[in-house]
Short mmCIF file of C-alpha atoms in Angstrom, two decimals:
data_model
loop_
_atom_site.label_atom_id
_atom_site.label_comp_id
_atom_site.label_asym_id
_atom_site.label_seq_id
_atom_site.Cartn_x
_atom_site.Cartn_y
_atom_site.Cartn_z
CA UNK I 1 46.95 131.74 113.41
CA UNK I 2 46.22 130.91 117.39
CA UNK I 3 49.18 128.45 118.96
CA UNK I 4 46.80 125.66 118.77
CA UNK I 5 45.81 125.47 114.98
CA UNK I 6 49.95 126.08 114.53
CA UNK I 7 50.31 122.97 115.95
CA UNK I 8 48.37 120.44 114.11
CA UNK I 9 50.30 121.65 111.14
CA UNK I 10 53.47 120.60 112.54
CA UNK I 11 52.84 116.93 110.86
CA UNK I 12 54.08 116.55 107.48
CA UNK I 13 51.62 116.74 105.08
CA UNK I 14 48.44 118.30 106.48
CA UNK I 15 48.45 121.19 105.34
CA UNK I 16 48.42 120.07 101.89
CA UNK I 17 45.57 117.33 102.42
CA UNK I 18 43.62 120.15 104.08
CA UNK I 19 43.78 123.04 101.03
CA UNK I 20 43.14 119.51 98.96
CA UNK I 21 39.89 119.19 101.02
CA UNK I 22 39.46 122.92 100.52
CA UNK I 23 39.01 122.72 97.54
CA UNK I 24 37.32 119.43 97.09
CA UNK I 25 34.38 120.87 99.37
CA UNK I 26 33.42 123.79 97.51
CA UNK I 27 30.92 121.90 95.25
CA UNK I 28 29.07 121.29 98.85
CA UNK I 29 27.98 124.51 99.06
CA UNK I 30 28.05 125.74 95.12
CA UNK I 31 25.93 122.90 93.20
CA UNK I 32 22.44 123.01 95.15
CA UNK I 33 22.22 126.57 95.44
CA UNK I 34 24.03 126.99 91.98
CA UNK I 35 21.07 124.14 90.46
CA UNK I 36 18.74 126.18 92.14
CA UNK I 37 19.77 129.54 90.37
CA UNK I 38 20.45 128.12 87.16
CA UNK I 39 16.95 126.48 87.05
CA UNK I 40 14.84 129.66 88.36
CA UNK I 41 16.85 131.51 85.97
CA UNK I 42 15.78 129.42 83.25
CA UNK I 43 12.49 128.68 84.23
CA UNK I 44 11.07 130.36 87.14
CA UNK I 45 10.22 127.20 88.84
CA UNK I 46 11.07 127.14 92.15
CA UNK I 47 9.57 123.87 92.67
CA UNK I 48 11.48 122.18 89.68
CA UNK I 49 14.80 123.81 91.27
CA UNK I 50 14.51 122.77 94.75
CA UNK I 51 13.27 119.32 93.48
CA UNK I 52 16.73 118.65 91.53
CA UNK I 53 18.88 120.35 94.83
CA UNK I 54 17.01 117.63 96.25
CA UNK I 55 17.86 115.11 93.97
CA UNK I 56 21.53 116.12 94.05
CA UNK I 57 21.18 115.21 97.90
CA UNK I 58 19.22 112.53 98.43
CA UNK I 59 21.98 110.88 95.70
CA UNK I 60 24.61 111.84 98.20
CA UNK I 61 23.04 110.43 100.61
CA UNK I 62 22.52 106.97 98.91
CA UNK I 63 26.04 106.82 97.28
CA UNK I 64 27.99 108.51 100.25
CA UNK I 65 28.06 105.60 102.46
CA UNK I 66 29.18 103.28 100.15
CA UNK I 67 32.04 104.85 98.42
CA UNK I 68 33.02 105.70 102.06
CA UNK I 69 32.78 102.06 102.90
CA UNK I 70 34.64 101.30 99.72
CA UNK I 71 37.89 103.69 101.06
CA UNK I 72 37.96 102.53 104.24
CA UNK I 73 38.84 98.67 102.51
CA UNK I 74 40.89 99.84 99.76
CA UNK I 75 42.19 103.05 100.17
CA UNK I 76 41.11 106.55 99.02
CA UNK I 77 43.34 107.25 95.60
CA UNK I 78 41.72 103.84 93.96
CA UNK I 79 38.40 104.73 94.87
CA UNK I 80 37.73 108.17 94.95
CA UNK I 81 38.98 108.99 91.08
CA UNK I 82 36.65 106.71 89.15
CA UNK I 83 33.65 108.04 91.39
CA UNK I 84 34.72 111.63 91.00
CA UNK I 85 35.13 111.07 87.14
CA UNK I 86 31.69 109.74 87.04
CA UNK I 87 29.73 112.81 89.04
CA UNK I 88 31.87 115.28 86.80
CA UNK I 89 30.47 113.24 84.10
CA UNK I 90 26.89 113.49 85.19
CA UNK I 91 26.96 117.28 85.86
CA UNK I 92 27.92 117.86 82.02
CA UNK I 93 25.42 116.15 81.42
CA UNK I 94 22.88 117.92 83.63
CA UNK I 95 24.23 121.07 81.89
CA UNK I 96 23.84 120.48 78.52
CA UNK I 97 20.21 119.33 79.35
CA UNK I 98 19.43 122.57 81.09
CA UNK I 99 20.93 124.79 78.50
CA UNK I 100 19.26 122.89 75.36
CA UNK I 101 16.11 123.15 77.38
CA UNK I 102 15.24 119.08 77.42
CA UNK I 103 12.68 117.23 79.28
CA UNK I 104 12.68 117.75 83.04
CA UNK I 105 12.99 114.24 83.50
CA UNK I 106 16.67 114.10 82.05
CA UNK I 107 17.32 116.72 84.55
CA UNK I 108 16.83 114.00 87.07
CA UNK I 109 18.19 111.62 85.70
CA UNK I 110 21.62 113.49 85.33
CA UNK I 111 21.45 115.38 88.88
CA UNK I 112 21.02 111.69 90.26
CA UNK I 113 24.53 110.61 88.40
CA UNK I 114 26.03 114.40 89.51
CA UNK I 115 25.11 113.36 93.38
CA UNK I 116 27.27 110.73 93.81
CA UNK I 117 30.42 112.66 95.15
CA UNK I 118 32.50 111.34 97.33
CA UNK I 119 32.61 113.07 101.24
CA UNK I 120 35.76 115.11 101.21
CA UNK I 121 35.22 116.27 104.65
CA UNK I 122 35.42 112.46 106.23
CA UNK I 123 38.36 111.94 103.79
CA UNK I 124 40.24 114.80 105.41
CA UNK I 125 38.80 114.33 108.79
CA UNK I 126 40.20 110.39 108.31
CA UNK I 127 43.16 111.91 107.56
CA UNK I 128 43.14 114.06 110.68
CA UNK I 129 42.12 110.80 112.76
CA UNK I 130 45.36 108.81 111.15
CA UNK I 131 48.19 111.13 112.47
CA UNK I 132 46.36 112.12 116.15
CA UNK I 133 45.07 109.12 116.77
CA UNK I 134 45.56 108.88 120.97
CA UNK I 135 45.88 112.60 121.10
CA UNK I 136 42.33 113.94 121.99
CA UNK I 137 43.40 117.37 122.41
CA UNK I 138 45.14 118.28 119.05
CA UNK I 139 42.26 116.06 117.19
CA UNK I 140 39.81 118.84 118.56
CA UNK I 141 41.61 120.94 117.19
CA UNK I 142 41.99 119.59 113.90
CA UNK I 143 38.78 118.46 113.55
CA UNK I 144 37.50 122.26 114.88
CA UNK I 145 39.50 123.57 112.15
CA UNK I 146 37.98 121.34 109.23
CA UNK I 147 34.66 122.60 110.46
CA UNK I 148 36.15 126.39 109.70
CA UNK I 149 37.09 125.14 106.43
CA UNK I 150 33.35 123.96 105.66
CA UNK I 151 32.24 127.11 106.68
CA UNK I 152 34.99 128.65 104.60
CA UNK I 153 33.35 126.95 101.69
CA UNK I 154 29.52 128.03 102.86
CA UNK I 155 30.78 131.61 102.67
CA UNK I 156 32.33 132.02 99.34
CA UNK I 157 30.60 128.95 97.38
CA UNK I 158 27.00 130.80 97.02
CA UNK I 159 28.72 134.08 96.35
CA UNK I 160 30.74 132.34 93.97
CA UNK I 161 27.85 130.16 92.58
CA UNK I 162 25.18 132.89 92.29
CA UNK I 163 27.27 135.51 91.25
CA UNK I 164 28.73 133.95 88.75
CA UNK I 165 24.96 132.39 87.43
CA UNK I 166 23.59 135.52 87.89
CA UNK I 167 26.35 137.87 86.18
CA UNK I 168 27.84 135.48 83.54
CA UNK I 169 25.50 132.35 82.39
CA UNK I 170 23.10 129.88 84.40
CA UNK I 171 25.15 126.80 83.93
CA UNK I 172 28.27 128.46 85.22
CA UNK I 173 28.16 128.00 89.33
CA UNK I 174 27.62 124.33 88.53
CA UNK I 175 30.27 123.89 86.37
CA UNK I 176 32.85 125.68 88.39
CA UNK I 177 31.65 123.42 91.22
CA UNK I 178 32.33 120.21 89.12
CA UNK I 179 36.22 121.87 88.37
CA UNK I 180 36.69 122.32 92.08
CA UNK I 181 35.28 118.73 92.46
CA UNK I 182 38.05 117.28 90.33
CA UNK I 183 40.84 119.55 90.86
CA UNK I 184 40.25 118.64 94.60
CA UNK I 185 40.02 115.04 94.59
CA UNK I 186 42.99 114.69 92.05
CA UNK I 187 45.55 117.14 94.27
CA UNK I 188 44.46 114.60 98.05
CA UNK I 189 44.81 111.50 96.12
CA UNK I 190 47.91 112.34 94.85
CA UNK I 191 49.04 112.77 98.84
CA UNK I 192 49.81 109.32 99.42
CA UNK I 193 51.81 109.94 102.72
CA UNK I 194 49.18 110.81 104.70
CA UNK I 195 46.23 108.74 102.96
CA UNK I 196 45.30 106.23 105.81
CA UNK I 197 45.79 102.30 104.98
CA UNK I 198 43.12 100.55 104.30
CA UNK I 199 41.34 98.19 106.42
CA UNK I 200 41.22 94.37 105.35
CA UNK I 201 37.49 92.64 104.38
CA UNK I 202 37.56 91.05 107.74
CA UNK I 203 37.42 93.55 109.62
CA UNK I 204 34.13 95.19 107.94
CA UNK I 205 32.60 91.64 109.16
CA UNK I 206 30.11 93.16 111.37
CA UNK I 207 28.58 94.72 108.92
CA UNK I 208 27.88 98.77 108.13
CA UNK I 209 29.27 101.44 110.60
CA UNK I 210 25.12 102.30 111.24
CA UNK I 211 24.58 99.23 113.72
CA UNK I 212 25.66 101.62 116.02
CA UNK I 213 22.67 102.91 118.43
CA UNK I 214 24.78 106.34 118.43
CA UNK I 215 25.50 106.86 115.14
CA UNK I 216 22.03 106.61 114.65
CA UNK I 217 20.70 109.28 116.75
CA UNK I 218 23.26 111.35 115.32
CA UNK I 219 22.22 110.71 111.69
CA UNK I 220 18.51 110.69 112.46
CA UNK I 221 19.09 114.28 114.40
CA UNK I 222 21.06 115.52 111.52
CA UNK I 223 18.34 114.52 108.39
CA UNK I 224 16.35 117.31 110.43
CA UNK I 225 19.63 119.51 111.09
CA UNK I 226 19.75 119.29 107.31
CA UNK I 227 16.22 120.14 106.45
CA UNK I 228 17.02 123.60 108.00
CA UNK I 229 19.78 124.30 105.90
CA UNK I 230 18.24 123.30 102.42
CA UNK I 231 15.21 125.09 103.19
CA UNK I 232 17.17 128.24 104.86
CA UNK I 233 19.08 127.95 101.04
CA UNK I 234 16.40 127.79 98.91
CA UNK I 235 13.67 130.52 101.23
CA UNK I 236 16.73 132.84 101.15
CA UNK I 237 16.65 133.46 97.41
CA UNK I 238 13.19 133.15 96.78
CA UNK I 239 13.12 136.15 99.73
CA UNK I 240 15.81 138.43 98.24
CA UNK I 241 14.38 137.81 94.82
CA UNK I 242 11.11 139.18 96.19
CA UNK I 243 12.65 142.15 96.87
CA UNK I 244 14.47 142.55 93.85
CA UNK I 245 17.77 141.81 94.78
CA UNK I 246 18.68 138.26 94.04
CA UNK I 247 22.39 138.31 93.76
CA UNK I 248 22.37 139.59 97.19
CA UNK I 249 21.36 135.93 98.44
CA UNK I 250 24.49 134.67 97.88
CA UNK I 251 25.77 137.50 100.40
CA UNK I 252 22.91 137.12 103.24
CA UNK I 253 24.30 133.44 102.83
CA UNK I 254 27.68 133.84 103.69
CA UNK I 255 26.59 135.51 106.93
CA UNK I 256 25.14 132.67 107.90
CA UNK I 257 28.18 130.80 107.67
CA UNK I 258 30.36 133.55 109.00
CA UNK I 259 28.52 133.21 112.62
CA UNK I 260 29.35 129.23 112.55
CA UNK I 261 32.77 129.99 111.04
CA UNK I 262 33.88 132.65 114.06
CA UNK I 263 32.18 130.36 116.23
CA UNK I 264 33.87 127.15 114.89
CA UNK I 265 37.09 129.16 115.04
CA UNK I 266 36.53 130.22 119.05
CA UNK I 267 35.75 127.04 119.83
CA UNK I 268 38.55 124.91 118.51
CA UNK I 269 40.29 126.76 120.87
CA UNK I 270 38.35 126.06 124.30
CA UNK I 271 39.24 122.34 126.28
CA UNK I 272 36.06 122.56 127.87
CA UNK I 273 35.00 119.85 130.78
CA UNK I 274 32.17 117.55 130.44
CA UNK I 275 30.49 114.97 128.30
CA UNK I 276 30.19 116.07 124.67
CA UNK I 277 27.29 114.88 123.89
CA UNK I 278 25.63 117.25 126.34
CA UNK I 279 27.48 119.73 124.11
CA UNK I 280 26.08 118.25 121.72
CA UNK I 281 22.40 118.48 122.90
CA UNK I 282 22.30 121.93 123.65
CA UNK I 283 24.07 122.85 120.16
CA UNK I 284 20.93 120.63 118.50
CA UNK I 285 18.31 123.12 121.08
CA UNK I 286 20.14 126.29 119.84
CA UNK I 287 19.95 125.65 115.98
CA UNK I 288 16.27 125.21 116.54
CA UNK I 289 15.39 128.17 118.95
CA UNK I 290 17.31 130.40 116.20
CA UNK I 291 14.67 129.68 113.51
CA UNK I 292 12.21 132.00 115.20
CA UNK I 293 13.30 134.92 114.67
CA UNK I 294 13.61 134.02 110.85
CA UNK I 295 9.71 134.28 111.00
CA UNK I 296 10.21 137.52 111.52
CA UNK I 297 12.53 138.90 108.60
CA UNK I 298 10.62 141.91 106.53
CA UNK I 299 13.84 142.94 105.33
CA UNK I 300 17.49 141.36 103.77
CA UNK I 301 19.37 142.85 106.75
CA UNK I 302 17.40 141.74 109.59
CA UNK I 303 18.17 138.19 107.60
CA UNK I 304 21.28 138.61 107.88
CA UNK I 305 21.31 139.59 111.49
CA UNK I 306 18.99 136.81 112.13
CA UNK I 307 21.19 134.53 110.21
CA UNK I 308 24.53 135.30 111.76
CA UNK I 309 23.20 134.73 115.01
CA UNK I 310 21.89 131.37 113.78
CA UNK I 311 24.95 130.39 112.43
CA UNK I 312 27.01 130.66 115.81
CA UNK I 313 25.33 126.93 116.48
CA UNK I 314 26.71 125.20 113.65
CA UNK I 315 30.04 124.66 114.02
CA UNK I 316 30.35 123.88 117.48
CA UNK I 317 27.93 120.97 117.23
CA UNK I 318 29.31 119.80 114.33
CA UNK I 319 32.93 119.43 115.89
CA UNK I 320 31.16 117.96 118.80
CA UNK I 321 29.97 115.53 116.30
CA UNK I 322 32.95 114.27 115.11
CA UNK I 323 34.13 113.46 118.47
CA UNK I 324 30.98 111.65 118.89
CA UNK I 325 31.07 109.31 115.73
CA UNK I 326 34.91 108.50 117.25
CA UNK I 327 33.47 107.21 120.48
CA UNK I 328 30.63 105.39 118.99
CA UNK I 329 31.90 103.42 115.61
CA UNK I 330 34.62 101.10 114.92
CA UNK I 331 38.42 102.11 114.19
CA UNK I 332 38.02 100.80 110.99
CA UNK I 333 34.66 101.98 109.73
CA UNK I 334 35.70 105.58 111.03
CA UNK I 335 35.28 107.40 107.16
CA UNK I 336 32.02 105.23 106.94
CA UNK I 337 30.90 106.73 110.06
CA UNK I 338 31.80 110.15 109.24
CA UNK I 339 29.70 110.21 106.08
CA UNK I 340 26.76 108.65 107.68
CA UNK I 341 26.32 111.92 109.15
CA UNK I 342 26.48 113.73 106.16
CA UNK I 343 24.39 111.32 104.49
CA UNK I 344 21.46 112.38 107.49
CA UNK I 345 22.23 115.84 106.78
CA UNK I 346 22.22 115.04 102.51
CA UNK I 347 18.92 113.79 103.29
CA UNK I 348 17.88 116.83 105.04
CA UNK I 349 18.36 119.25 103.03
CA UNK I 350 17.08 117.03 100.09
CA UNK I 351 13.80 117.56 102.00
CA UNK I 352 13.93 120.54 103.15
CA UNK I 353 15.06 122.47 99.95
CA UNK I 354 12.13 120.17 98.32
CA UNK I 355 9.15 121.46 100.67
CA UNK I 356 10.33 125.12 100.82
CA UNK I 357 10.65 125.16 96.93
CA UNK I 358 6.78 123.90 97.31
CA UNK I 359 6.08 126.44 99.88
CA UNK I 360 7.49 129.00 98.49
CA UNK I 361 5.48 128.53 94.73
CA UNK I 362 2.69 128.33 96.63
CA UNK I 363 2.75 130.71 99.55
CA UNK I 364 5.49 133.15 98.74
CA UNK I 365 8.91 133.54 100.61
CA UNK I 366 8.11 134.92 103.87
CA UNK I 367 5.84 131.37 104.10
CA UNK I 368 8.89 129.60 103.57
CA UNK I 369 10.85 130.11 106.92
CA UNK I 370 8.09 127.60 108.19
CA UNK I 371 9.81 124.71 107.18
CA UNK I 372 13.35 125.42 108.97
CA UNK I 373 11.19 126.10 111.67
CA UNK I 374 9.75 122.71 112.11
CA UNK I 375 13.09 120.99 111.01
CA UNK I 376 14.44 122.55 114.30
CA UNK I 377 12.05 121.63 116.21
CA UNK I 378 11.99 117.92 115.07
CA UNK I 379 15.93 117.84 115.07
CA UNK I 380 15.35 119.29 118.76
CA UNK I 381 13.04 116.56 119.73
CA UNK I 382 15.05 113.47 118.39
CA UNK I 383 18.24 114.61 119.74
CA UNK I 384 16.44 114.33 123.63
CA UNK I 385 14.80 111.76 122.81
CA UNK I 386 18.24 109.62 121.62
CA UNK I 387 20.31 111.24 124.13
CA UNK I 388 20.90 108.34 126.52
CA UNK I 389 22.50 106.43 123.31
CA UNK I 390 25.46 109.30 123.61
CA UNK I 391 26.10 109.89 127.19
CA UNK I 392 28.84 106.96 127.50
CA UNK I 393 31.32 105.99 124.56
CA UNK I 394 30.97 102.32 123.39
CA UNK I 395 34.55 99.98 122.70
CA UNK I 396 35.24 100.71 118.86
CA UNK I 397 38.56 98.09 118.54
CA UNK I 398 41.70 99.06 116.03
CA UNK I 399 44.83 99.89 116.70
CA UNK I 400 43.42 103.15 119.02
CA UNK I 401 41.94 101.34 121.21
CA UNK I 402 44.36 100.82 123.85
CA UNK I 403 44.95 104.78 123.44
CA UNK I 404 41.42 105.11 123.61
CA UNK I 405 41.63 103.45 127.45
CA UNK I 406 44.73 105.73 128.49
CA UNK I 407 43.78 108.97 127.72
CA UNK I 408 40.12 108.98 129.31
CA UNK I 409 41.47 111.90 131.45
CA UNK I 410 41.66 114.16 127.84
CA UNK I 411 38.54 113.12 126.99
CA UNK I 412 36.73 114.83 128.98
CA UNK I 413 38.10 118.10 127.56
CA UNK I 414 36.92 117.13 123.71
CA UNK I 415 34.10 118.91 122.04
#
């Protein structure tokens, strides 16, 4: 491993929060696509699956925020295993429904209860923010390296979730996703030395983390940056299933996440100059321009090519991100803030892998590379349009502020 991932390790304790996150993030990437199998499998409806992926999100989304909002007053381990126990719960639930062929609308009702997980990522990225806080440099870092771990989990969860759906039963992608779920969440609560304090009632006073103007570009920006990946998910085995090879959608995938993961990894170790949210702009412009050439896939390795290349955008604007939502929302509404933008992208891919489900019923797969088309595009648009909100960091209090003020030198070499 480079010098500068060594070195964020050096702290006691992370690298055990971060396998915890490891594996607490795998459902992220196994129970849409793993819903979506299990229900085409079943049933052949594309429209029903990407419908219920889109449930799944769009409970994220609601729930996200909240429980996030929840940790930051009391603390992670008393909040995060009752909710976890509850969306565990749910996806049983959603299971045994699915298997003993039941009315679609207990489907819904179940993936509604199996969407409120809690946001590993800004539970490990909080963590990150706790022991660098004041050190811009080595929070890059960390925070570049979380972003390999997501990617991590994009690359093996579908192959993990398909394959085993495909090769073993329906219901069993989801239901390894709900073990990973739990097994995660258990092992980083458990880490108590490194779980940051929690914030007292007063100062969550001003109300949720998304009165800030630039959180809210970022979240609008990503509810289109998600649309392209729930629709990119959902197209992608419709497409290979076309062809006859649907268990090879899980591997077409992973490519996609490889690109952002080598990228993610590259870039986490560049201190490049500038304002990041211009980084930020042109990693929102390059996610959209590499749609087009998705247009243009007649075969599952040109996807893959096609894909790869788009994935090289991901992870660099997603660091960026991070480093955003730390200039632009209060010390201690910083996990609430970090979901929000998950919650925009939750959102997105709720719609996303909702219309190209729809599409694709109706028009075929090739059709269905529309829709991540015009996500881009509108992700594109709002992200120039909000850009002013980004350009200069805003005061966010806490105990980092005063390092905020002496390190504006390092700043200017975050992502």
């Amino acid at each position: 491993m480079p010098s500068p991932y060594r070195a964020i390790f050096a702290a006691p304790g992370t690298l055990g929060f971060s396998a915890a996150g490891l594996i607490g993030r795998m459902p992220l990437s196994m129970m849409g696509i793993g819903v979506v199998t299990m229900v085409s499998q079943m049933t052949g409806r594309y429209g029903l699956a990407g419908a219920l992926s889109a449930t799944l999100a769009m409970a994220a989304a609601v729930m996200g925020p909240q429980v996030s909002r929840l940790v930051d007053r009391y603390g992670q381990r008393r909040v995060l295993r009752p909710v976890t126990l509850v969306s565990a719960a749910a996806v049983a639930g959603l299971l045994v429904c699915a298997q003993q062929r039941l009315p679609d609308w207990t489907l819904f009702v179940f993936a509604a209860g199996a969407g409120s997980v809690p946001s590993m990522g800004a539970m490990v990225r909080a963590r990150w923010a706790e022991i660098y806080r004041g050190s811009a440099r080595q929070l890059h870092t960390a925070y570049s390296w979380e972003s390999i771990v997501d990617e991590v989990c994009f690359i093996f969860g579908p192959i993990i979730s398909i394959g085993l759906s495909t090769a073993w039963f329906p219901e069993a992608g989801p239901l390894l996703a709900a073990v990973f779920l739990v097994t995660g969440v258990l092992w980083l609560t458990a880490q108590r030395a490194t779980e940051p304090l929690p914030h007292p009632r007063a100062h969550h006073s001003a109300g949720s983390a998304l009165r800030s103007s630039g959180l809210r570009v970022l979240v609008a920006t990503f509810v289109a940056t998600g649309a392209i990946f729930g629709a990119v998910d959902v197209v992608t085995v419709a497409f290979a299933e076309e062809r006859g090879h649907k268990a090879a959608a899980s591997l077409v995938l992973a490519v996609y996440a490889l690109g952002s993961c080598l990228a993610g990894a590259v870039f986490g170790l560049l201190h490049l100059r500038g304002r990041p949210s211009t980084r930020w702009l042109v990693g929102v412009c390059a996610m959209a321009v590499s749609m087009i050439p998705l247009q243009l896939a007649g075969s599952l390795p040109f996807l893959a090519v096609a894909l790869f290349a788009a994935g090289l955008a991901i992870a660099p604007t997603m660091v960026t991100t991070m480093a955003l939502v730390e200039q632009h929302v209060p010390r201690a509404q910083l996990t609430e803030g970090m979901t929000w933008t998950g919650t925009g992208l939750a959102v997105g891919v709720a719609l996303g892998s909702s219309a190209a489900g729809w599409v694709v019923d109706a028009s075929g797969a090739g059709a269905g590379y529309v829709v991540p088309a015009v996500s881009g595009a509108l992700a594109a648009a709002v992200a120039l349009l909000g850009y002013r909100r980004l350009a200069e960091p805003v005061p966010t209090g806490g105990r980092g502020e005063d390092d905020r003020h002496l390190r504006t030198d390092d700043d200017e070499h975050v992502a």
